[in-house]
Amino acid sequence: MSDESLTLPDLAGERVRLREWRETDVAVVQEASRDALIPLVTTVPQTAGEVEALAFIRRQHDRLPSGAGYAFAVADLEDRAVGHIGLFAAGDARASVGYWIAASQRRRGYAADALIALTSWAIRREHLDRLELYVEPSNQGSCRVAERAGFEREGLLRAWKRVGGRPRDMYMYARLTERARAAAADASG
Ligand SMILES: CC(C)(COP(=O)(O)OP(=O)(O)OC[C@H]1O[C@@H](n2cnc3c(N)ncnc32)[C@H](O)[C@@H]1OP(=O)(O)O)[C@@H](O)C(=O)NCCC(=O)NCCS
């Protein structure tokens, strides 16, 4: 993803901080490996071994230099990692967002706060016009997280992605960046 900097920013929300993954965060990756959904829809390993979890953390450090995008640990206000959020290149001036919070840390507002912090930063990136995320219709928590961060549901993508080997429908949510909104206002005015 081309941008002005190859340094991962530190982003502050009200309840979380988005920061670089550290090897000391390994336990939260191991917890995520035991989740029924997270390993099916992310690159979190399917087994909860420490070696695999550390390899996951090292892969996150490659995301920015390789041009894939920005991968952050979501940390609570005591700096303990509770989950993950990433912004990844999706072609042209689009980027897609993905996130998860470890099961023991849910329903505390962490995902919504993390997405709000990431979005507030990303909508000011000059090289982006559009942020997207895909949510299974049954994932009410994630739909709510998206809406809390100002994403709008644009439609249902049928059989968009295989999850656990089965085709699944996904809602497409999107939020335009400031640059794209300004361009749209210029074109209509
Ligand atoms: C979806 C997920 C990220 C939500 O994380 P979270 O930290 O528990 O979410 P928050 O605490 O920020 O909740 C935000 C809102 O969603 C609601 N919510 C969260 N989980 C919910 C659930 N399972 N059912 C209904 N509402 C839910 C909260 O009540 C809150 O609502 P409010 O804004 O009205 O107060 C988390 O459950 C998760 O990681 N799931 C597995 C992976 C996943 O689904 N990732 C997203 C893929 S698109």
XYZ file of C-alpha atoms and ligand atoms in Angstrom:
237
model
C 0.000 0.000 0.000
C 1.730 3.184 -1.104
C 1.751 5.940 1.490
C 3.908 8.767 2.707
C 5.517 6.665 5.454
C 6.598 3.106 6.149
C 6.281 3.591 9.883
C 3.304 2.082 11.666
C 1.578 4.914 13.528
C 0.468 4.611 17.132
C -3.257 5.391 17.227
C -5.154 6.227 20.381
C -8.833 5.568 20.998
C -10.828 6.156 24.173
C -10.493 2.573 25.440
C -7.712 1.150 23.267
C -4.421 1.950 21.660
C -3.446 0.548 18.249
C 0.220 -0.304 18.186
C 2.752 -2.701 16.674
C 2.483 -6.387 17.582
C 5.071 -7.629 20.093
C 6.286 -11.140 20.845
C 5.029 -10.665 24.427
C 1.470 -10.520 22.985
C 1.651 -14.221 22.130
C -1.041 -15.384 24.594
C -3.820 -13.393 22.908
C -2.981 -14.981 19.546
C -3.119 -18.406 21.198
C -6.544 -17.542 22.625
C -7.733 -16.410 19.178
C -6.576 -19.760 17.723
C -9.072 -21.510 19.995
C -11.979 -19.342 18.694
C -14.551 -21.064 16.475
C -14.542 -18.316 13.825
C -11.288 -16.317 13.924
C -8.943 -18.962 12.397
C -11.480 -19.576 9.597
C -11.601 -15.959 8.429
C -8.120 -14.643 9.280
C -4.486 -15.765 9.161
C -4.541 -16.623 12.885
C -3.194 -20.189 13.113
C -5.654 -23.055 13.551
C -3.516 -24.567 16.313
C -2.742 -22.756 19.563
C 0.979 -23.558 19.728
C 3.398 -20.823 20.795
C 5.608 -21.277 17.730
C 2.668 -20.741 15.372
C 1.454 -17.732 17.371
C 4.903 -16.123 17.262
C 5.013 -16.717 13.499
C 1.660 -14.892 13.221
C 3.149 -11.925 15.101
C 6.216 -11.860 12.849
C 3.979 -11.908 9.749
C 2.234 -8.769 11.026
C 5.610 -6.987 11.042
C 5.972 -7.748 7.289
C 2.619 -6.261 6.290
C 3.782 -2.651 5.961
C 7.200 -3.200 4.295
C 5.660 -5.679 1.836
C 2.965 -3.169 0.819
C 0.117 -5.371 2.076
C -1.111 -2.778 4.571
C -1.153 -1.838 8.250
C -1.506 -4.512 10.955
C -2.038 -3.375 14.533
C -2.411 -5.071 17.882
C -5.405 -3.655 19.763
C -4.169 -2.972 23.303
C -6.208 -1.981 26.345
C -5.315 1.047 28.453
C -2.859 -1.103 30.445
C -1.142 -1.946 27.140
C -2.247 -5.601 27.139
C -3.078 -6.883 23.656
C -6.764 -7.851 23.382
C -7.136 -8.237 19.628
C -6.119 -7.290 16.129
C -7.127 -4.737 13.490
C -5.705 -4.233 10.026
C -6.114 -2.040 6.981
C -5.107 -3.820 3.792
C -4.695 -2.765 0.175
C -7.697 -3.856 -1.896
C -6.844 -2.407 -5.325
C -6.905 1.124 -6.766
C -7.506 3.562 -3.907
C -9.457 1.069 -1.805
C -8.518 -0.644 1.439
C -10.290 -3.343 3.420
C -10.496 -3.583 7.177
C -10.455 -6.725 9.329
C -10.552 -7.118 13.108
C -11.015 -9.552 15.942
C -11.123 -9.345 19.729
C -10.231 -12.326 21.937
C -13.363 -13.980 23.402
C -12.434 -13.142 27.015
C -12.233 -9.418 26.147
C -15.484 -8.928 24.204
C -18.436 -6.617 24.908
C -16.222 -3.934 26.450
C -16.327 -1.591 23.457
C -12.823 -2.521 22.265
C -13.693 -3.429 18.654
C -15.846 -0.348 18.107
C -13.222 1.921 19.636
C -10.427 0.293 17.608
C -12.369 0.687 14.354
C -13.221 4.310 15.160
C -9.531 5.064 15.862
C -8.349 3.311 12.690
C -11.048 4.935 10.561
C -10.405 8.455 11.878
C -6.788 8.058 10.783
C -7.442 6.224 7.491
C -10.040 8.642 6.106
C -7.317 11.316 6.036
C -4.923 9.230 3.878
C -4.486 10.984 0.544
C -3.895 7.720 -1.322
C -7.241 6.211 -0.277
C -10.797 6.902 -1.454
C -12.723 4.093 0.148
C -12.554 1.791 3.192
C -14.446 -1.489 2.969
C -15.348 -4.310 5.262
C -17.247 -7.546 4.769
C -19.502 -8.998 7.440
C -21.584 -12.159 7.536
C -25.270 -11.231 8.055
C -25.388 -13.407 11.187
C -22.479 -11.496 12.780
C -24.579 -8.901 14.576
C -21.671 -7.752 16.739
C -19.516 -6.922 13.729
C -22.403 -5.166 11.913
C -22.851 -2.984 14.991
C -19.096 -2.287 15.198
C -19.076 -1.191 11.534
C -22.066 1.084 11.997
C -20.625 2.629 15.168
C -17.576 3.671 13.083
C -19.685 5.337 10.387
C -19.607 2.547 7.800
C -22.718 2.189 5.636
C -24.149 -1.106 4.466
C -24.155 -1.035 0.660
C -25.480 -4.471 -0.201
C -25.284 -8.223 0.085
C -22.496 -10.014 -1.763
C -23.828 -13.509 -2.395
C -21.417 -16.448 -1.934
C -18.639 -13.866 -1.532
C -16.238 -15.970 0.510
C -15.787 -19.564 1.568
C -15.729 -19.939 5.323
C -14.880 -23.414 6.592
C -15.192 -24.649 2.991
C -18.749 -23.320 2.509
C -19.740 -20.290 0.399
C -21.027 -17.492 2.623
C -22.896 -14.291 1.833
C -21.345 -11.088 3.154
C -22.664 -7.593 3.667
C -20.426 -4.989 2.074
C -19.908 -2.012 4.371
C -18.011 1.063 3.217
C -16.899 4.469 4.369
C -15.498 7.089 1.990
C -12.383 9.060 2.839
C -12.349 12.839 3.151
C -10.709 13.164 -0.266
C -13.401 11.030 -1.945
C -16.189 12.923 -0.180
C -14.726 16.258 -1.263
C -14.444 15.032 -4.855
C -18.071 13.841 -4.777
C -19.208 17.213 -3.382
C -17.255 19.055 -6.129
C -18.801 16.873 -8.839
C -22.341 17.436 -7.608
C -21.931 21.156 -6.899
C -17.332 -8.952 16.314
C -16.302 -8.600 17.393
C -15.078 -8.005 16.740
C -16.951 -7.578 18.365
O -15.947 -7.204 19.313
P -16.327 -6.507 20.697
O -15.093 -5.863 21.240
O -17.036 -7.481 21.576
O -17.369 -5.385 20.246
P -17.755 -4.075 21.084
O -17.690 -4.398 22.538
O -16.944 -2.930 20.580
O -19.269 -3.881 20.709
C -19.732 -2.868 19.793
C -21.256 -2.969 19.726
O -21.628 -4.259 19.196
C -22.485 -4.927 20.123
N -22.141 -6.347 20.076
C -20.918 -6.891 20.252
N -20.990 -8.222 20.131
C -22.286 -8.514 19.875
C -22.992 -9.728 19.644
N -22.364 -10.910 19.662
N -24.320 -9.647 19.381
C -24.958 -8.468 19.346
N -24.338 -7.267 19.555
C -23.015 -7.301 19.822
C -22.159 -4.312 21.478
O -23.234 -4.465 22.386
C -21.940 -2.866 21.088
O -23.194 -2.265 20.858
P -23.492 -0.713 21.232
O -22.657 0.094 20.264
O -24.953 -0.565 21.016
O -23.061 -0.528 22.652
C -15.911 -9.871 18.213
O -17.070 -10.524 18.657
C -15.064 -10.861 17.424
O -13.844 -10.719 17.362
N -15.690 -11.876 16.802
C -14.971 -12.908 16.055
C -14.256 -12.354 14.838
C -15.132 -11.482 13.980
O -16.328 -11.708 13.837
N -14.519 -10.454 13.381
C -15.204 -9.546 12.487
C -15.295 -10.168 11.136
S -16.202 -9.094 10.019
